[in-house]
Amino acid sequence: MIILMHPEATPVEIDNVIATVEARGWQTHCSSKSGQMVIGLQGEGQPIDPFHLGQMPGVLETMDISQKYKLGSRDFRPEDTTFTIGDVTIGSKQLAIIAGPCSVESREQLLETAHAVKEAGATFLRGGAFKPRSSPYSFQGLGEAGLKLLAEAREATGLPVVTEVMSPDRVPLVSIYADVLQIGARNMQNFDLLNAVGRSHKPVLLKRGMSATVEDLMMAAEYILAHGNSRIMLCERGIRTFDQKYTRNTFDVMAIPMLQEITHLPIIADPSHGIGVRRHVGAISLAAVAAGADGLIIEAHPNPDRALSDGDQSLTLEQFQTLMKQIKIVAETIGRSC
Amino acid sequence: MIILMHPEATPVEIDNVIATVEARGWQTHCSSKSGQMVIGLQGEGQPIDPFHLGQMPGVLETMDISQKYKLGSRDFRPEDTTFTIGDVTIGSKQLAIIAGPCSVESREQLLETAHAVKEAGATFLRGGAFKPRSSPYSFQGLGEAGLKLLAEAREATGLPVVTEVMSPDRVPLVSIYADVLQIGARNMQNFDLLNAVGRSHKPVLLKRGMSATVEDLMMAAEYILAHGNSRIMLCERGIRTFDQKYTRNTFDVMAIPMLQEITHLPIIADPSHGIGVRRHVGAISLAAVAAGADGLIIEAHPNPDRALSDGDQSLTLEQFQTLMKQIKIVAETIGRSC
Amino acid sequence: MIILMHPEATPVEIDNVIATVEARGWQTHCSSKSGQMVIGLQGEGQPIDPFHLGQMPGVLETMDISQKYKLGSRDFRPEDTTFTIGDVTIGSKQLAIIAGPCSVESREQLLETAHAVKEAGATFLRGGAFKPRSSPYSFQGLGEAGLKLLAEAREATGLPVVTEVMSPDRVPLVSIYADVLQIGARNMQNFDLLNAVGRSHKPVLLKRGMSATVEDLMMAAEYILAHGNSRIMLCERGIRTFDQKYTRNTFDVMAIPMLQEITHLPIIADPSHGIGVRRHVGAISLAAVAAGADGLIIEAHPNPDRALSDGDQSLTLEQFQTLMKQIKIVAETIGRSC
Amino acid sequence: MIILMHPEATPVEIDNVIATVEARGWQTHCSSKSGQMVIGLQGEGQPIDPFHLGQMPGVLETMDISQKYKLGSRDFRPEDTTFTIGDVTIGSKQLAIIAGPCSVESREQLLETAHAVKEAGATFLRGGAFKPRSSPYSFQGLGEAGLKLLAEAREATGLPVVTEVMSPDRVPLVSIYADVLQIGARNMQNFDLLNAVGRSHKPVLLKRGMSATVEDLMMAAEYILAHGNSRIMLCERGIRTFDQKYTRNTFDVMAIPMLQEITHLPIIADPSHGIGVRRHVGAISLAAVAAGADGLIIEAHPNPDRALSDGDQSLTLEQFQTLMKQIKIVAETIGRSC
């Protein structure tokens, strides 16, 4: 059960409600939503009469939510969550197009890419400064120097920056430079990190783990929401299945309409990681848009074959430009724009 | 290695070539392709000089094919395979739209559905007379009576009929009534059945098994091709993954462009089985078309909630009609029609 | 619901019960179990009062079974199913050890193997005469000639023969030579084949499909049971997962105790296919015995590196002999023998 | 390539070697192994002549390692890694038996459990103070208070303590109380955390991620090894597959012999998480020991049905006692003890 307090509820009223439910054996979990206190019940207490609770001073509404995730569900918030970053309203008719290199490698590489994707129609710049790599011997990113280059590219192009943060203690640093904090697939259940970005005031791009169910993804988002940060983009980026001969992952296109049904949060598709094969990124981008995605995150690089990471799945800048034209046409067909 | 003989090669010339390669320890496998004899080498013989072989009377060409599948690969046949059934050329710009109930249940149900899907723009009628069911206690189909109803519906609407055959000994019977023989996902590696439809002269719709890799699917098609039947539609219908909470299968949209790259055979998408959830069949249909599918196979029923099988994933006739309009718009966007 | 009739119930009594339940909209499914008629209800009829039904002449018992599988469940038959083939009682304290080559290749290869595995302690001879191969260009088995060699090896060693049957029309032929009909993993849901072996009077070794759940396996067994054949060994042989770098399949050791809890049928483990890597077959064999398997099926070959199929996972005859000694020790530890 | 320096190599000699390889375009990565400097080459430099390098002052040996993981491979260190904690040498003939509750819940619960598992033969106490939970509304552990209780239980019983650390900034705190730092499955690719425990001087229990391949696990261990910490126990704890009807995970028994072949690090099996079903933990424990595991980690609780986490998979203290007797018997059969 979740208890929504009046925006004007007093601290004493809130404390009374908490004391009442705790007296029946429940633990409580408080967060605020647009200035309202939300009290979530957890654990295994005795049954509580919602009518009685609804009569207590300061209580606006009680909700009986049976799903494991609460704040992220359509039950809790039927209308779409939208939020504006730079010129783009995420979750609106306009698709968010996030493009850029896998890793920030150099000033030249980044600026050339940023200008090119901007011109082609991208509305965000992506680029990794801290890179999660399977091998300790692989390039691990430029660190803060990479963040500074991203900020410089934002200055030069006006594109807001999406970049990954890998540990809770780096959230303050990355937040100085980034417009959107990205949580990578391998960290989807790094709960201390989810708590840290939940407490920050930055929008979050949360990638689905490679073996996470749609429900697991919703539970991860719930950690962020429970700390009061609701500016979250969920990101489908391919799951791990038995078929890995030709592709790195299996892009779960079905997750897009499924998530849009169960949550109010916007959904971004990552075809680059979703399949890991450059020459089919275009087909999967169009499929994701046709399935209803609110945006795309695509890797592009001036010279993918010499990229320090993920070159196999990065588009050339020319390929990205061509793809953007196709995306616009398909988007308009279904009543969206980009 | 594969040896292509001249169309006018004599039986003696063919025998000489076979004797030569068998003398070096290879087994041979013969099939005919548009009137030409194709000799495939199998087993582990001694190396053969392709130049020497190419000089033998009657030999047109030798091909060294390293993939496990040969006749189905783009290496063997670079141009798309197309073939015409009724008014539709499969593999052309025009999408093949196969629609109808999961199972043939009654004359009324089938005819109502057939007329409705035809009017909405479908070009084939689907319907199961022999049904593979997980449980022996579930409805197993009407058998030959169902086939007769399908033939009647074809007479009434002009739509060619696609229906499943489950065992080799029933191929002759089903071939009397069907225009296309469907091999179900559970039978994708029923090799005696593949051999039997390979020897028939009917086009085949071959569904990908639920844990079959793209390569496994190609190998299954190779069984049919090796018997001289190249009128095959491959069908992506969802694979089994760890996420089954909200969907029956995971539709592998990436298989569509991947298959189009590696094989000349046309690719059909089955969003109904691919996800198993009626209300998202539309989104996945559009995604499959945007990804480049050559056609769709969709379950539709006058009253899905009372269907004897697969009701959860069948569209109502009205839903199918609405979806067809959306499909046409997306198809035209990418230069196709339906 | 399932209705068990008295062993002495008359045909008229049986017909009356059937007529009664069909009058309420149910379909019926009859099979016989140790001389008793078993009437299963299927479809969606009106509720039936089990008390009323239990009063009808000839009715022994009614059972309300909620699981999808009925005849195979412990609810239906709490005690273990055991049956004797040759000198071995399957499902008893004595482990069934089935060993031999993947494919019958020649008289010498088969007889050498049969004598060696017998001497090492095997109680059954395995060997494929009809081989399901992914590629049409691979060795497909010796066919009936292979069956004749198996029969000859049985004469020579006294070992009963386990061999695969791949299509319904070959069940009579294979039954002439085999003591146990094997259904391969790819055919686990070849329902016409399951029906055919269900109608035969031969014991069946039913392999789990590579993406079949434990419940799917039980449903496949139910097809055989529903035709009156209850001499079934279930076989865990590895499932397909995301990890295929080092192993062919993932051996699901947990399926062994799980199946023993939910079904009365005996469980055989196939470590050879379960992992596909010769040098670890021993460790997995011991693990399967420790987990409670009722037997093992192991591939052994005089010269695995020259085997026409599955050489990578076949033990040498010496390795098999050594392994048998270890198996005996672990088996005795947990109160079993072999 | 990896360069092993002499134990007496001087800083100048080391710097010369580094300068030489960096001059050819390689990045270097240094760690120390039993007092010897190990220089790993990474990136894509020009070829280096190992003979020439071997002649440089201070160089002991060069190794060309083609696997992605180096320090963890048998190529790098053929003999088993063993290390002693308390009275137990991990990786020796004696099995490590780690037992205790999923979460530390109270002083009474923990002490009762610790005494009971010690008496039954356990050699380590497990218990979670910081708990990674899918839901933010579930019990998250007692935190430092839980660590203090663990330290108290160690005082009382002499059992060394294994407990999880979830973020890099908590490594110092947890290290104060723990004898072994556990990295949970969800954090297997939390690279900042791996780096942090690599830099600590505590032994590490590294759990395999739920969709991690065996190679992924080795790469994660490589992060820890590369920081000079080689006291690592790898832990198989079940993987996520398509079959989740009856079990939480699929225990990959094959990973045990496979890991023992490719790495010198000891392997622990976690049957509790591996299957998630209390009544089959025993069978899987015996199977893991028979397959060659170097130890087991098992959840036990005085009253599993009232546990705050993982009650479904925790043994009662009596069940654990009974299981230990069976484990001893199977262990002795294969030449081990516990």
mmCIF file with all atom_site columns, N, CA and C in Angstrom, chain D residues 187-211:
data_model
loop_
_atom_site.group_PDB
_atom_site.id
_atom_site.type_symbol
_atom_site.label_atom_id
_atom_site.label_alt_id
_atom_site.label_comp_id
_atom_site.label_asym_id
_atom_site.label_entity_id
_atom_site.label_seq_id
_atom_site.pdbx_PDB_ins_code
_atom_site.Cartn_x
_atom_site.Cartn_y
_atom_site.Cartn_z
_atom_site.occupancy
_atom_site.B_iso_or_equiv
_atom_site.pdbx_formal_charge
_atom_site.auth_seq_id
_atom_site.auth_comp_id
_atom_site.auth_asym_id
_atom_site.auth_atom_id
_atom_site.pdbx_PDB_model_num
ATOM 1  N N  . ASN D 1 187 ? 26.802 -7.839  -8.778  1.00 0.00 ? 187 ASN D N  1
ATOM 2  C CA . ASN D 1 187 ? 27.954 -6.936  -8.838  1.00 0.00 ? 187 ASN D CA 1
ATOM 3  C C  . ASN D 1 187 ? 29.164 -7.561  -9.514  1.00 0.00 ? 187 ASN D C  1
ATOM 4  N N  . MET D 1 188 ? 28.994 -8.705  -10.167 1.00 0.00 ? 188 MET D N  1
ATOM 5  C CA . MET D 1 188 ? 30.163 -9.381  -10.734 1.00 0.00 ? 188 MET D CA 1
ATOM 6  C C  . MET D 1 188 ? 30.878 -8.501  -11.749 1.00 0.00 ? 188 MET D C  1
ATOM 7  N N  . GLN D 1 189 ? 30.145 -7.616  -12.408 1.00 0.00 ? 189 GLN D N  1
ATOM 8  C CA . GLN D 1 189 ? 30.795 -6.706  -13.351 1.00 0.00 ? 189 GLN D CA 1
ATOM 9  C C  . GLN D 1 189 ? 30.715 -5.254  -12.884 1.00 0.00 ? 189 GLN D C  1
ATOM 10 N N  . ASN D 1 190 ? 30.685 -5.066  -11.587 1.00 0.00 ? 190 ASN D N  1
ATOM 11 C CA . ASN D 1 190 ? 30.809 -3.730  -10.990 1.00 0.00 ? 190 ASN D CA 1
ATOM 12 C C  . ASN D 1 190 ? 32.317 -3.501  -10.848 1.00 0.00 ? 190 ASN D C  1
ATOM 13 N N  . PHE D 1 191 ? 32.896 -2.924  -11.898 1.00 0.00 ? 191 PHE D N  1
ATOM 14 C CA . PHE D 1 191 ? 34.355 -2.950  -12.011 1.00 0.00 ? 191 PHE D CA 1
ATOM 15 C C  . PHE D 1 191 ? 35.037 -2.098  -10.951 1.00 0.00 ? 191 PHE D C  1
ATOM 16 N N  . ASP D 1 192 ? 34.425 -1.001  -10.549 1.00 0.00 ? 192 ASP D N  1
ATOM 17 C CA . ASP D 1 192 ? 35.039 -0.195  -9.493  1.00 0.00 ? 192 ASP D CA 1
ATOM 18 C C  . ASP D 1 192 ? 35.092 -0.981  -8.180  1.00 0.00 ? 192 ASP D C  1
ATOM 19 N N  . LEU D 1 193 ? 34.075 -1.790  -7.949  1.00 0.00 ? 193 LEU D N  1
ATOM 20 C CA . LEU D 1 193 ? 34.078 -2.623  -6.745  1.00 0.00 ? 193 LEU D CA 1
ATOM 21 C C  . LEU D 1 193 ? 35.153 -3.716  -6.845  1.00 0.00 ? 193 LEU D C  1
ATOM 22 N N  . LEU D 1 194 ? 35.282 -4.315  -8.027  1.00 0.00 ? 194 LEU D N  1
ATOM 23 C CA . LEU D 1 194 ? 36.324 -5.330  -8.218  1.00 0.00 ? 194 LEU D CA 1
ATOM 24 C C  . LEU D 1 194 ? 37.706 -4.722  -7.987  1.00 0.00 ? 194 LEU D C  1
ATOM 25 N N  . ASN D 1 195 ? 37.898 -3.519  -8.509  1.00 0.00 ? 195 ASN D N  1
ATOM 26 C CA . ASN D 1 195 ? 39.181 -2.846  -8.275  1.00 0.00 ? 195 ASN D CA 1
ATOM 27 C C  . ASN D 1 195 ? 39.420 -2.625  -6.778  1.00 0.00 ? 195 ASN D C  1
ATOM 28 N N  . ALA D 1 196 ? 38.371 -2.223  -6.079  1.00 0.00 ? 196 ALA D N  1
ATOM 29 C CA . ALA D 1 196 ? 38.515 -1.916  -4.652  1.00 0.00 ? 196 ALA D CA 1
ATOM 30 C C  . ALA D 1 196 ? 38.876 -3.164  -3.837  1.00 0.00 ? 196 ALA D C  1
ATOM 31 N N  . VAL D 1 197 ? 38.215 -4.278  -4.111  1.00 0.00 ? 197 VAL D N  1
ATOM 32 C CA . VAL D 1 197 ? 38.571 -5.485  -3.345  1.00 0.00 ? 197 VAL D CA 1
ATOM 33 C C  . VAL D 1 197 ? 39.914 -6.037  -3.825  1.00 0.00 ? 197 VAL D C  1
ATOM 34 N N  . GLY D 1 198 ? 40.260 -5.754  -5.077  1.00 0.00 ? 198 GLY D N  1
ATOM 35 C CA . GLY D 1 198 ? 41.585 -6.151  -5.566  1.00 0.00 ? 198 GLY D CA 1
ATOM 36 C C  . GLY D 1 198 ? 42.695 -5.440  -4.807  1.00 0.00 ? 198 GLY D C  1
ATOM 37 N N  . ARG D 1 199 ? 42.431 -4.180  -4.457  1.00 0.00 ? 199 ARG D N  1
ATOM 38 C CA . ARG D 1 199 ? 43.436 -3.416  -3.723  1.00 0.00 ? 199 ARG D CA 1
ATOM 39 C C  . ARG D 1 199 ? 43.438 -3.728  -2.237  1.00 0.00 ? 199 ARG D C  1
ATOM 40 N N  . SER D 1 200 ? 42.377 -4.368  -1.743  1.00 0.00 ? 200 SER D N  1
ATOM 41 C CA . SER D 1 200 ? 42.342 -4.728  -0.315  1.00 0.00 ? 200 SER D CA 1
ATOM 42 C C  . SER D 1 200 ? 43.217 -5.962  -0.099  1.00 0.00 ? 200 SER D C  1
ATOM 43 N N  . HIS D 1 201 ? 43.424 -6.322  1.126   1.00 0.00 ? 201 HIS D N  1
ATOM 44 C CA . HIS D 1 201 ? 44.234 -7.507  1.398   1.00 0.00 ? 201 HIS D CA 1
ATOM 45 C C  . HIS D 1 201 ? 43.398 -8.650  1.921   1.00 0.00 ? 201 HIS D C  1
ATOM 46 N N  . LYS D 1 202 ? 42.104 -8.586  1.673   1.00 0.00 ? 202 LYS D N  1
ATOM 47 C CA . LYS D 1 202 ? 41.208 -9.624  2.157   1.00 0.00 ? 202 LYS D CA 1
ATOM 48 C C  . LYS D 1 202 ? 40.955 -10.659 1.069   1.00 0.00 ? 202 LYS D C  1
ATOM 49 N N  . PRO D 1 203 ? 40.800 -11.919 1.442   1.00 0.00 ? 203 PRO D N  1
ATOM 50 C CA . PRO D 1 203 ? 40.334 -12.909 0.468   1.00 0.00 ? 203 PRO D CA 1
ATOM 51 C C  . PRO D 1 203 ? 38.943 -12.532 -0.047  1.00 0.00 ? 203 PRO D C  1
ATOM 52 N N  . VAL D 1 204 ? 38.648 -12.968 -1.265  1.00 0.00 ? 204 VAL D N  1
ATOM 53 C CA . VAL D 1 204 ? 37.401 -12.585 -1.921  1.00 0.00 ? 204 VAL D CA 1
ATOM 54 C C  . VAL D 1 204 ? 36.647 -13.840 -2.376  1.00 0.00 ? 204 VAL D C  1
ATOM 55 N N  . LEU D 1 205 ? 35.330 -13.838 -2.152  1.00 0.00 ? 205 LEU D N  1
ATOM 56 C CA . LEU D 1 205 ? 34.453 -14.861 -2.738  1.00 0.00 ? 205 LEU D CA 1
ATOM 57 C C  . LEU D 1 205 ? 33.699 -14.163 -3.857  1.00 0.00 ? 205 LEU D C  1
ATOM 58 N N  . LEU D 1 206 ? 33.976 -14.561 -5.102  1.00 0.00 ? 206 LEU D N  1
ATOM 59 C CA . LEU D 1 206 ? 33.413 -13.856 -6.271  1.00 0.00 ? 206 LEU D CA 1
ATOM 60 C C  . LEU D 1 206 ? 32.326 -14.719 -6.897  1.00 0.00 ? 206 LEU D C  1
ATOM 61 N N  . LYS D 1 207 ? 31.092 -14.237 -6.816  1.00 0.00 ? 207 LYS D N  1
ATOM 62 C CA . LYS D 1 207 ? 29.982 -15.023 -7.367  1.00 0.00 ? 207 LYS D CA 1
ATOM 63 C C  . LYS D 1 207 ? 29.812 -14.752 -8.852  1.00 0.00 ? 207 LYS D C  1
ATOM 64 N N  . ARG D 1 208 ? 29.489 -15.806 -9.564  1.00 0.00 ? 208 ARG D N  1
ATOM 65 C CA . ARG D 1 208 ? 29.213 -15.696 -11.001 1.00 0.00 ? 208 ARG D CA 1
ATOM 66 C C  . ARG D 1 208 ? 27.893 -14.953 -11.207 1.00 0.00 ? 208 ARG D C  1
ATOM 67 N N  . GLY D 1 209 ? 27.873 -14.014 -12.117 1.00 0.00 ? 209 GLY D N  1
ATOM 68 C CA . GLY D 1 209 ? 26.642 -13.301 -12.444 1.00 0.00 ? 209 GLY D CA 1
ATOM 69 C C  . GLY D 1 209 ? 25.619 -14.226 -13.064 1.00 0.00 ? 209 GLY D C  1
ATOM 70 N N  . MET D 1 210 ? 24.370 -13.821 -12.999 1.00 0.00 ? 210 MET D N  1
ATOM 71 C CA . MET D 1 210 ? 23.332 -14.763 -13.405 1.00 0.00 ? 210 MET D CA 1
ATOM 72 C C  . MET D 1 210 ? 23.271 -14.990 -14.904 1.00 0.00 ? 210 MET D C  1
ATOM 73 N N  . SER D 1 211 ? 23.890 -14.107 -15.663 1.00 0.00 ? 211 SER D N  1
ATOM 74 C CA . SER D 1 211 ? 24.015 -14.404 -17.097 1.00 0.00 ? 211 SER D CA 1
ATOM 75 C C  . SER D 1 211 ? 25.462 -14.285 -17.546 1.00 0.00 ? 211 SER D C  1
#
